[in-house]
Amino acid sequence: MDFTDAPIDQTSATNLAEQQLTLALVDTANDRERYAAWHNVVNRGFYGERDDEKDVEFLLNAGAYRRTTGVWDAAEAGVDPVATVSTWSTPLSVPGGTVPTWAISAVTVAPTHRRRGIARNLIEAELRTAAACNVPVAALTASEATIYGRFGFAPAARVSKITIDTKRASWAGPTPTGRVRFIELDELFEQGPAIFERERLQHPGEIELGELLWSGTIDYRPGKEDKAKDIRAIQYTGAAGEVQGVAAYRVKEGSDDKLTASVLHLAAATDDAYAALWRFLLELDLVRVLEADLRSTDEPVLWQLSDVRAAKVAPYDHLWLRIIDPIAALEARSYSRPVRLVLDVVDPLEFAQGRFLLEVNDAGSASVSHLTENAPADAGHLALSERDLAQIYVGGASATALHRAGRITELTDGAVAHLDAAFHSPVAPRLGIWF
Ligand SMILES: CC(=O)SCCNC(=O)CCNC(=O)[C@H](O)C(C)(C)COP(=O)(O)OP(=O)(O)OC[C@H]1O[C@@H](n2cnc3c(N)ncnc32)[C@H](O)[C@@H]1OP(=O)(O)O
């Protein structure tokens, strides 16, 4: 079953009906009024501005492919829902490939209806629907770190906010022979997704970028140029003239009167583009501070500065994952070491519950089976929660650290070290966008 065809989850629909609430999908192809209302409720939920006609036009074109779900209260007049959620299936980059993933976004519950279990019903419905569509992983970016652990999500990839004192550091990286030039925002809008797409597959933790997410990333929507007057865009082309990278930035006065260049996004499909775009930004005249958010925790630019202390790096949780089907999820990625491990996974919501034998061959491919009997004596053995599994899944967390934190239990000697060695990703996972 495709994610767009899946019906509304009956368990949550029944639960919500007890409060005279209706769980339903918005027909984005035919019901413009309801979609516009739904989106304005999302904006209100995140304290954003109301949409105008141009926004609705853009959002309908760029966002209609998603499952647009709302909750309506029979006691409320009009078409505004009291809760919203937007979901779609997307490939998530994992070491060695991608895994189909249920992306969850735009979760809001109106302040008039908060803490009545509406969000719980929405999220659990999405997990059940993803399972029914055979999508083994769910993903989200969280407004607050305290909400989603109870649903089995864990912070699987951290990102960094990097702040560079540009007067202290000069460029110490390579000098590519291609060219950096300014481009208009509509060119940036067109070129970005293809570059991002090439870059995405090199980084575990990234999801596919469509127009809607790209527009949010660069803070620009076609037809809304007036809102983006201060955004500048650049492009790097290689010696043969092919576009290899793009970046967008704003320069403004920071709190201490220093001109600050804030990078909205830098996408580089090659190391040359990466170096050329960072160098351009680092050498902007008059600018004293360069800041870039949603960067990797292992960003090469830190090793391209003459003074490493010129950069402050602040890491934080960003990509949250939830394992729905451990067999499909674990078989979708590759591993850094051959191992034979039994994982006893405890999951209060039962999606990932069970004993699994993970066998990784010399080529790093896994075969995973569900065990109903005792763990084989010749395999390493561990016990962990569904959240621990999600946290280590793309290589963004250390199993050793989770073991020392009292979360992963080692049932045979050395099993944690084997788990760590196998799950390690040479490229630090990251997610360079919000969704
Ligand atoms: C993926 C995303 O879209 S992230 C964006 C999340 N949305 C926002 O931050 C927008 C503003 N906030 C909201 O719209 C709402 O407060 C929501 C969506 C966070 C919560 O909606 P509610 O319907 O009030 O949540 P609900 O009543 O279902 O609570 C479910 C559980 O989460 C807990 N919870 C709800 N909100 C929060 C919170 N902000 N922080 C910590 N725990 C929370 C509840 O205590 C409850 O816990 P329990 O069931 O384990 O006892």
Short mmCIF file of C-alpha atoms and ligand atoms in Angstrom, two decimals:
data_model
loop_
_atom_site.label_atom_id
_atom_site.label_comp_id
_atom_site.label_asym_id
_atom_site.label_seq_id
_atom_site.Cartn_x
_atom_site.Cartn_y
_atom_site.Cartn_z
CA MET A 1 0.00 0.00 0.00
CA ASP A 2 1.36 3.42 -0.98
CA PHE A 3 1.46 6.04 1.76
CA THR A 4 -1.01 8.25 -0.10
CA ASP A 5 -3.61 5.46 -0.34
CA ALA A 6 -3.57 4.37 3.30
CA PRO A 7 -6.86 4.96 5.12
CA ILE A 8 -7.18 6.85 8.39
CA ASP A 9 -6.17 4.75 11.41
CA GLN A 10 -9.34 3.39 12.98
CA THR A 11 -7.96 2.94 16.50
CA SER A 12 -7.17 6.64 16.88
CA ALA A 13 -10.30 7.67 14.99
CA THR A 14 -12.38 5.70 17.51
CA ASN A 15 -10.47 7.07 20.51
CA LEU A 16 -10.92 10.65 19.31
CA ALA A 17 -14.59 10.12 18.48
CA GLU A 18 -15.17 9.56 22.21
CA GLN A 19 -14.37 13.27 22.60
CA GLN A 20 -16.63 14.20 19.62
CA LEU A 21 -13.49 14.74 17.53
CA THR A 22 -13.10 13.57 13.92
CA LEU A 23 -9.78 12.38 12.52
CA ALA A 24 -9.69 12.87 8.74
CA LEU A 25 -7.47 13.46 5.72
CA VAL A 26 -7.68 16.68 3.75
CA ASP A 27 -8.36 16.14 0.06
CA THR A 28 -5.52 18.36 -1.14
CA ALA A 29 -6.43 17.92 -4.82
CA ASN A 30 -10.01 19.16 -4.49
CA ASP A 31 -10.53 20.97 -1.20
CA ARG A 32 -8.52 24.16 -1.36
CA GLU A 33 -10.53 25.86 1.41
CA ARG A 34 -9.91 23.06 3.89
CA TYR A 35 -6.22 22.83 2.95
CA ALA A 36 -5.73 26.60 3.38
CA ALA A 37 -7.46 26.42 6.78
CA TRP A 38 -5.37 23.40 7.81
CA HIS A 39 -2.15 25.22 6.88
CA ASN A 40 -3.10 28.38 8.71
CA VAL A 41 -3.72 26.31 11.82
CA VAL A 42 -0.19 24.89 11.45
CA ASN A 43 1.16 28.45 11.19
CA ARG A 44 -0.79 29.46 14.29
CA GLY A 45 0.48 26.40 16.16
CA PHE A 46 4.09 27.46 15.54
CA TYR A 47 3.33 31.17 16.11
CA GLY A 48 3.92 32.03 12.44
CA GLU A 49 2.20 34.48 10.08
CA ARG A 50 -1.04 33.85 8.21
CA ASP A 51 -0.72 32.65 4.60
CA ASP A 52 -1.83 34.83 1.69
CA GLU A 53 -3.18 33.58 -1.65
CA LYS A 54 0.33 33.21 -3.12
CA ASP A 55 1.39 31.06 -0.18
CA VAL A 56 -1.63 28.80 -0.54
CA GLU A 57 -0.98 28.42 -4.27
CA PHE A 58 2.65 27.47 -3.62
CA LEU A 59 1.87 25.17 -0.70
CA LEU A 60 -0.82 23.34 -2.63
CA ASN A 61 1.51 22.70 -5.56
CA ALA A 62 4.54 21.80 -3.46
CA GLY A 63 2.82 20.01 -0.57
CA ALA A 64 -0.18 18.23 -2.08
CA TYR A 65 1.67 14.91 -2.36
CA ARG A 66 1.72 14.50 1.43
CA ARG A 67 -0.84 12.98 3.75
CA THR A 68 -2.48 16.05 5.25
CA THR A 69 -4.33 14.96 8.36
CA GLY A 70 -6.39 16.96 10.82
CA VAL A 71 -8.72 16.61 13.78
CA TRP A 72 -12.00 18.50 13.70
CA ASP A 73 -14.19 19.31 16.69
CA ALA A 74 -17.91 19.13 15.95
CA ALA A 75 -18.45 21.91 18.50
CA GLU A 76 -16.29 24.37 16.52
CA ALA A 77 -17.75 26.40 13.64
CA GLY A 78 -15.91 26.69 10.31
CA VAL A 79 -13.34 24.50 8.62
CA ASP A 80 -10.35 25.02 10.95
CA PRO A 81 -9.05 21.78 12.45
CA VAL A 82 -8.03 21.68 16.13
CA ALA A 83 -4.98 19.52 15.39
CA THR A 84 -2.74 18.83 12.40
CA VAL A 85 -0.08 16.44 11.16
CA SER A 86 1.63 16.07 7.79
CA THR A 87 3.35 12.84 6.74
CA TRP A 88 5.00 11.29 3.70
CA SER A 89 7.33 8.46 2.83
CA THR A 90 10.88 9.44 1.90
CA PRO A 91 14.23 7.66 1.50
CA LEU A 92 16.45 8.30 4.52
CA SER A 93 20.19 8.03 3.90
CA VAL A 94 21.80 5.33 6.02
CA PRO A 95 25.35 3.96 5.84
CA GLY A 96 25.60 2.21 2.48
CA GLY A 97 22.15 3.13 1.13
CA THR A 98 18.71 4.40 1.99
CA VAL A 99 15.71 3.14 3.95
CA PRO A 100 12.04 4.04 3.32
CA THR A 101 11.06 6.37 6.15
CA TRP A 102 7.80 7.87 7.40
CA ALA A 103 8.48 11.60 7.83
CA ILE A 104 6.25 13.29 10.41
CA SER A 105 5.86 17.06 10.42
CA ALA A 106 3.50 19.92 11.33
CA VAL A 107 2.26 18.29 14.54
CA THR A 108 0.12 20.91 16.26
CA VAL A 109 -2.74 20.81 18.73
CA ALA A 110 -4.66 24.05 19.30
CA PRO A 111 -4.04 25.57 22.75
CA THR A 112 -7.82 25.26 23.28
CA HIS A 113 -7.49 21.45 23.00
CA ARG A 114 -4.09 20.70 24.51
CA ARG A 115 -3.29 17.80 26.89
CA ARG A 116 -6.33 15.72 26.05
CA GLY A 117 -4.37 13.00 24.27
CA ILE A 118 -4.89 14.37 20.75
CA ALA A 119 -1.17 14.42 19.82
CA ARG A 120 -0.75 10.91 21.24
CA ASN A 121 -3.55 9.67 19.00
CA LEU A 122 -2.06 11.45 15.98
CA ILE A 123 1.47 10.09 16.47
CA GLU A 124 0.42 6.54 17.31
CA ALA A 125 -1.90 6.59 14.27
CA GLU A 126 1.03 7.59 12.06
CA LEU A 127 3.22 4.79 13.43
CA ARG A 128 0.49 2.21 12.82
CA THR A 129 -0.14 3.56 9.31
CA ALA A 130 3.58 3.47 8.52
CA ALA A 131 3.71 -0.14 9.73
CA ALA A 132 0.69 -1.00 7.55
CA CYS A 133 2.55 0.54 4.56
CA ASN A 134 5.69 -1.53 5.38
CA VAL A 135 7.75 1.59 6.10
CA PRO A 136 10.29 0.43 8.71
CA VAL A 137 11.47 3.74 10.19
CA ALA A 138 9.77 7.01 11.23
CA ALA A 139 11.58 10.34 11.44
CA LEU A 140 10.95 13.85 12.67
CA THR A 141 12.62 17.03 13.83
CA ALA A 142 11.36 17.98 17.27
CA SER A 143 10.28 21.39 18.59
CA GLU A 144 11.01 20.16 22.13
CA ALA A 145 13.24 17.26 23.17
CA THR A 146 10.79 16.09 25.85
CA ILE A 147 7.86 15.15 23.63
CA TYR A 148 8.77 12.19 21.42
CA GLY A 149 10.76 9.74 23.55
CA ARG A 150 7.47 8.34 24.89
CA PHE A 151 6.60 7.29 21.34
CA GLY A 152 9.91 5.45 20.85
CA PHE A 153 11.80 8.22 19.04
CA ALA A 154 15.41 9.02 19.93
CA PRO A 155 17.91 11.65 18.77
CA ALA A 156 19.81 9.70 16.08
CA ALA A 157 21.83 12.45 14.42
CA ARG A 158 23.11 15.60 16.03
CA VAL A 159 24.04 18.76 14.14
CA SER A 160 26.15 21.78 15.04
CA LYS A 161 25.78 25.49 14.97
CA ILE A 162 29.20 26.82 13.91
CA THR A 163 30.20 30.41 14.66
CA ILE A 164 33.50 31.64 13.18
CA ASP A 165 35.40 34.79 14.13
CA THR A 166 36.41 35.66 10.56
CA LYS A 167 39.05 38.17 11.60
CA ARG A 168 40.84 35.53 13.60
CA ALA A 169 40.85 32.74 11.05
CA SER A 170 42.15 32.87 7.52
CA TRP A 171 41.62 30.24 4.87
CA ALA A 172 44.01 27.30 5.17
CA GLY A 173 42.18 24.88 2.89
CA PRO A 174 42.71 24.03 -0.77
CA THR A 175 42.08 26.55 -3.57
CA PRO A 176 39.74 25.05 -6.17
CA THR A 177 40.11 26.23 -9.75
CA GLY A 178 36.40 26.70 -10.50
CA ARG A 179 34.40 29.86 -10.16
CA VAL A 180 32.05 31.36 -7.55
CA ARG A 181 29.42 33.77 -8.86
CA PHE A 182 26.23 35.41 -7.63
CA ILE A 183 22.92 33.98 -8.83
CA GLU A 184 19.33 35.15 -8.50
CA LEU A 185 17.04 33.52 -5.96
CA ASP A 186 14.95 31.79 -8.61
CA GLU A 187 18.15 30.14 -9.93
CA LEU A 188 19.03 29.09 -6.40
CA PHE A 189 15.54 27.73 -6.00
CA GLU A 190 15.90 25.64 -9.15
CA GLN A 191 19.49 24.48 -8.71
CA GLY A 192 19.53 23.68 -5.00
CA PRO A 193 17.55 20.43 -4.84
CA ALA A 194 19.72 18.69 -7.47
CA ILE A 195 22.91 19.60 -5.60
CA PHE A 196 21.37 18.66 -2.28
CA GLU A 197 20.29 15.35 -3.81
CA ARG A 198 23.89 14.49 -4.78
CA GLU A 199 25.14 15.51 -1.35
CA ARG A 200 22.35 13.74 0.52
CA LEU A 201 23.49 10.25 -0.42
CA GLN A 202 26.94 10.92 1.07
CA HIS A 203 25.47 11.72 4.51
CA PRO A 204 23.51 9.26 6.64
CA GLY A 205 20.57 11.08 8.22
CA GLU A 206 19.43 13.18 5.26
CA ILE A 207 16.01 12.85 3.63
CA GLU A 208 14.84 13.74 0.13
CA LEU A 209 14.40 17.44 -0.50
CA GLY A 210 11.41 18.64 -2.50
CA GLU A 211 10.41 22.22 -3.33
CA LEU A 212 8.56 22.65 -0.06
CA LEU A 213 11.49 21.76 2.19
CA TRP A 214 13.99 23.65 0.02
CA SER A 215 11.81 26.74 0.19
CA GLY A 216 11.77 26.53 4.00
CA THR A 217 15.52 25.95 4.09
CA ILE A 218 16.47 29.05 2.09
CA ASP A 219 13.60 31.15 3.46
CA TYR A 220 12.38 31.95 -0.07
CA ARG A 221 9.20 31.13 -1.93
CA PRO A 222 8.71 31.96 -5.63
CA GLY A 223 6.33 34.92 -5.87
CA LYS A 224 7.39 36.19 -2.42
CA GLU A 225 10.58 38.04 -3.40
CA ASP A 226 9.59 40.96 -1.16
CA LYS A 227 10.18 38.74 1.90
CA ALA A 228 13.67 37.72 0.74
CA LYS A 229 15.25 41.04 -0.26
CA ASP A 230 18.25 40.56 2.02
CA ILE A 231 19.12 37.01 0.90
CA ARG A 232 22.15 36.60 -1.39
CA ALA A 233 22.87 33.44 -3.34
CA ILE A 234 26.08 32.08 -4.83
CA GLN A 235 26.98 29.15 -7.01
CA TYR A 236 30.22 27.23 -7.61
CA THR A 237 30.93 25.87 -11.07
CA GLY A 238 33.81 23.55 -11.90
CA ALA A 239 36.32 24.09 -14.70
CA ALA A 240 33.90 22.61 -17.26
CA GLY A 241 31.14 24.99 -16.12
CA GLU A 242 29.01 22.40 -14.30
CA VAL A 243 27.23 23.56 -11.13
CA GLN A 244 28.69 21.74 -8.11
CA GLY A 245 27.43 23.77 -5.17
CA VAL A 246 25.20 26.62 -4.03
CA ALA A 247 24.84 28.69 -0.89
CA ALA A 248 22.45 31.33 0.44
CA TYR A 249 23.24 33.83 3.17
CA ARG A 250 22.16 37.05 4.83
CA VAL A 251 24.40 39.73 6.34
CA LYS A 252 23.07 41.70 9.27
CA GLU A 253 24.31 43.56 12.29
CA GLY A 254 24.80 41.19 15.22
CA SER A 255 24.04 42.00 18.86
CA ASP A 256 27.49 43.56 19.42
CA ASP A 257 27.41 45.71 16.24
CA LYS A 258 29.56 43.21 14.35
CA LEU A 259 28.36 42.41 10.85
CA THR A 260 27.34 38.78 10.84
CA ALA A 261 26.88 36.58 7.78
CA SER A 262 24.33 33.85 8.47
CA VAL A 263 24.40 30.93 6.09
CA LEU A 264 20.88 29.74 5.30
CA HIS A 265 22.26 26.70 3.55
CA LEU A 266 25.42 25.55 1.82
CA ALA A 267 25.03 22.51 -0.44
CA ALA A 268 28.15 21.10 -2.06
CA ALA A 269 28.20 17.99 -4.22
CA THR A 270 32.03 18.01 -4.41
CA ASP A 271 34.90 18.86 -2.06
CA ASP A 272 35.95 21.64 -4.47
CA ALA A 273 32.54 23.30 -4.23
CA TYR A 274 32.61 22.88 -0.46
CA ALA A 275 36.00 24.59 -0.12
CA ALA A 276 35.25 27.39 -2.59
CA LEU A 277 31.89 28.30 -1.05
CA TRP A 278 33.18 28.27 2.54
CA ARG A 279 36.21 30.32 1.54
CA PHE A 280 34.00 32.90 -0.18
CA LEU A 281 31.85 33.25 2.94
CA LEU A 282 34.83 33.38 5.29
CA GLU A 283 36.46 36.19 3.31
CA LEU A 284 33.49 38.56 2.97
CA ASP A 285 34.75 42.09 3.59
CA LEU A 286 33.38 44.00 6.62
CA VAL A 287 31.91 40.79 8.04
CA ARG A 288 33.27 39.83 11.48
CA VAL A 289 31.23 36.73 12.25
CA LEU A 290 30.17 33.83 10.04
CA GLU A 291 27.50 31.56 11.42
CA ALA A 292 26.06 28.39 9.96
CA ASP A 293 23.50 26.15 11.61
CA LEU A 294 22.48 22.53 10.91
CA ARG A 295 26.05 21.58 10.01
CA SER A 296 27.63 18.22 10.70
CA THR A 297 29.29 17.48 14.05
CA ASP A 298 32.38 16.57 12.00
CA GLU A 299 32.53 19.48 9.57
CA PRO A 300 35.66 19.58 7.34
CA VAL A 301 35.70 23.41 7.31
CA LEU A 302 37.00 23.31 10.89
CA TRP A 303 40.21 21.85 9.46
CA GLN A 304 40.38 24.50 6.73
CA LEU A 305 40.85 27.42 9.14
CA SER A 306 44.26 28.84 10.09
CA ASP A 307 43.16 29.01 13.74
CA VAL A 308 40.88 26.22 14.94
CA ARG A 309 39.91 28.26 18.03
CA ALA A 310 38.31 30.86 15.77
CA ALA A 311 35.34 28.49 15.46
CA LYS A 312 32.83 27.72 18.19
CA VAL A 313 30.87 24.56 17.63
CA ALA A 314 27.59 23.97 19.45
CA PRO A 315 26.11 20.50 18.82
CA TYR A 316 22.48 19.60 19.53
CA ASP A 317 19.94 16.86 18.77
CA HIS A 318 18.19 17.25 15.42
CA LEU A 319 17.09 14.10 13.58
CA TRP A 320 14.82 11.88 15.69
CA LEU A 321 14.19 8.33 14.53
CA ARG A 322 11.81 5.57 15.55
CA ILE A 323 12.38 1.96 14.49
CA ILE A 324 9.11 0.38 13.44
CA ASP A 325 10.40 -2.81 11.81
CA PRO A 326 13.87 -3.80 13.09
CA ILE A 327 14.41 -6.50 10.46
CA ALA A 328 13.81 -4.24 7.44
CA ALA A 329 15.56 -1.30 9.11
CA LEU A 330 18.69 -3.22 10.08
CA GLU A 331 18.94 -4.95 6.70
CA ALA A 332 18.71 -1.60 4.85
CA ARG A 333 22.06 -0.29 6.08
CA SER A 334 25.61 -1.60 5.73
CA TYR A 335 28.04 -2.19 8.60
CA SER A 336 31.68 -1.45 9.28
CA ARG A 337 32.52 -4.88 10.75
CA PRO A 338 31.22 -8.45 10.42
CA VAL A 339 29.32 -9.39 13.60
CA ARG A 340 26.88 -11.95 14.92
CA LEU A 341 24.76 -10.35 17.62
CA VAL A 342 21.48 -11.09 19.35
CA LEU A 343 19.49 -7.97 20.20
CA ASP A 344 16.69 -8.22 22.76
CA VAL A 345 14.60 -5.14 21.98
CA VAL A 346 12.00 -3.91 24.47
CA ASP A 347 9.33 -1.64 23.00
CA PRO A 348 6.34 -0.53 25.11
CA LEU A 349 4.38 0.22 21.91
CA GLU A 350 5.44 -3.24 20.58
CA PHE A 351 6.42 -2.24 17.03
CA ALA A 352 10.10 -3.20 17.49
CA GLN A 353 9.65 -5.67 20.36
CA GLY A 354 11.45 -9.01 20.13
CA ARG A 355 14.71 -10.94 19.94
CA PHE A 356 16.64 -10.44 16.70
CA LEU A 357 19.75 -12.15 15.32
CA LEU A 358 21.88 -9.68 13.35
CA GLU A 359 24.43 -11.40 11.13
CA VAL A 360 26.78 -9.14 9.16
CA ASN A 361 29.05 -10.70 6.53
CA ASP A 362 32.55 -9.61 5.45
CA ALA A 363 31.08 -7.28 2.82
CA GLY A 364 29.13 -5.44 5.55
CA SER A 365 25.66 -6.69 4.46
CA ALA A 366 23.24 -7.80 7.14
CA SER A 367 20.74 -10.57 7.40
CA VAL A 368 18.37 -10.28 10.35
CA SER A 369 15.98 -12.88 11.71
CA HIS A 370 13.41 -12.97 14.46
CA LEU A 371 14.37 -15.49 17.16
CA THR A 372 11.72 -17.26 19.14
CA GLU A 373 14.14 -19.46 21.08
CA ASN A 374 17.27 -18.92 23.21
CA ALA A 375 20.13 -16.83 21.86
CA PRO A 376 22.81 -19.00 20.16
CA ALA A 377 25.81 -19.44 22.47
CA ASP A 378 28.30 -18.33 19.81
CA ALA A 379 26.68 -14.90 19.26
CA GLY A 380 27.16 -11.71 21.27
CA HIS A 381 24.06 -10.79 23.24
CA LEU A 382 22.62 -7.40 24.26
CA ALA A 383 19.40 -6.00 25.64
CA LEU A 384 18.26 -2.55 24.62
CA SER A 385 15.16 -0.42 24.19
CA GLU A 386 13.55 0.62 20.92
CA ARG A 387 14.90 4.12 21.61
CA ASP A 388 18.49 2.84 22.03
CA LEU A 389 18.20 1.03 18.71
CA ALA A 390 16.91 4.21 17.02
CA GLN A 391 19.68 6.26 18.59
CA ILE A 392 22.53 4.10 17.29
CA TYR A 393 20.81 3.18 13.99
CA VAL A 394 22.63 5.54 11.57
CA GLY A 395 25.85 5.63 13.58
CA GLY A 396 25.14 8.90 15.37
CA ALA A 397 25.50 7.63 18.93
CA SER A 398 27.97 5.41 20.70
CA ALA A 399 26.64 2.12 22.05
CA THR A 400 29.48 2.23 24.59
CA ALA A 401 28.21 5.58 25.90
CA LEU A 402 24.65 4.25 26.09
CA HIS A 403 25.96 1.16 27.91
CA ARG A 404 27.90 3.33 30.37
CA ALA A 405 24.77 5.46 30.81
CA GLY A 406 22.95 2.33 32.00
CA ARG A 407 20.75 2.03 28.94
CA ILE A 408 22.17 -0.79 26.80
CA THR A 409 22.79 -4.01 28.76
CA GLU A 410 25.68 -6.27 27.76
CA LEU A 411 24.68 -9.91 28.27
CA THR A 412 27.90 -11.42 26.89
CA ASP A 413 31.37 -9.90 27.32
CA GLY A 414 32.49 -7.62 24.51
CA ALA A 415 29.09 -7.44 22.79
CA VAL A 416 28.84 -3.64 23.17
CA ALA A 417 32.24 -3.10 21.54
CA HIS A 418 31.17 -5.31 18.62
CA LEU A 419 27.91 -3.37 18.30
CA ASP A 420 29.82 -0.08 18.24
CA ALA A 421 32.36 -1.28 15.68
CA ALA A 422 29.65 -2.58 13.36
CA PHE A 423 27.33 0.46 13.58
CA HIS A 424 30.12 3.03 13.19
CA SER A 425 29.69 5.40 10.22
CA PRO A 426 32.85 6.97 8.76
CA VAL A 427 30.78 10.03 7.81
CA ALA A 428 29.05 11.57 10.83
CA PRO A 429 25.28 11.42 10.28
CA ARG A 430 23.54 14.74 9.97
CA LEU A 431 20.31 16.32 8.72
CA GLY A 432 20.88 19.71 7.09
CA ILE A 433 17.25 20.86 7.04
CA TRP A 434 14.23 21.20 9.31
CA PHE A 435 11.08 19.35 8.31
C1 LIG B 1 7.36 16.76 14.49
C2 LIG B 1 6.80 18.05 14.90
O1 LIG B 1 5.96 18.59 14.26
S1 LIG B 1 7.40 18.78 16.33
C3 LIG B 1 6.23 20.03 16.73
C4 LIG B 1 5.37 19.76 17.92
N1 LIG B 1 4.42 20.87 18.02
C5 LIG B 1 4.67 22.00 18.72
O2 LIG B 1 5.67 22.15 19.40
C6 LIG B 1 3.63 23.10 18.59
C7 LIG B 1 3.14 23.57 19.96
N2 LIG B 1 2.64 22.46 20.80
C8 LIG B 1 1.55 21.73 20.48
O3 LIG B 1 0.91 21.93 19.45
C9 LIG B 1 1.09 20.67 21.47
O4 LIG B 1 1.34 21.13 22.76
C10 LIG B 1 1.77 19.29 21.28
C11 LIG B 1 1.53 18.81 19.84
C12 LIG B 1 3.26 19.37 21.53
C13 LIG B 1 1.17 18.30 22.27
O5 LIG B 1 -0.21 18.10 21.97
P1 LIG B 1 -1.23 17.53 23.08
O6 LIG B 1 -2.43 17.08 22.35
O7 LIG B 1 -1.40 18.54 24.15
O8 LIG B 1 -0.44 16.27 23.63
P2 LIG B 1 -1.11 15.01 24.36
O9 LIG B 1 -2.21 15.48 25.25
O10 LIG B 1 -1.48 13.98 23.35
O11 LIG B 1 0.09 14.48 25.21
C14 LIG B 1 0.71 13.24 24.96
C15 LIG B 1 1.83 13.09 25.94
O12 LIG B 1 2.86 14.04 25.63
C16 LIG B 1 3.11 14.87 26.78
N3 LIG B 1 3.38 16.20 26.23
C17 LIG B 1 2.57 16.92 25.45
N4 LIG B 1 3.18 18.07 25.13
C18 LIG B 1 4.37 18.08 25.73
C19 LIG B 1 5.44 19.01 25.77
N5 LIG B 1 5.37 20.18 25.13
N6 LIG B 1 6.53 18.68 26.47
C20 LIG B 1 6.60 17.49 27.13
N7 LIG B 1 5.61 16.57 27.13
C21 LIG B 1 4.51 16.87 26.44
C22 LIG B 1 1.86 14.81 27.59
O13 LIG B 1 2.13 15.10 28.94
C23 LIG B 1 1.44 13.38 27.38
O14 LIG B 1 2.25 12.53 28.16
P3 LIG B 1 1.76 11.06 28.63
O15 LIG B 1 0.73 10.60 27.64
O16 LIG B 1 3.01 10.25 28.58
O17 LIG B 1 1.20 11.26 29.98
#
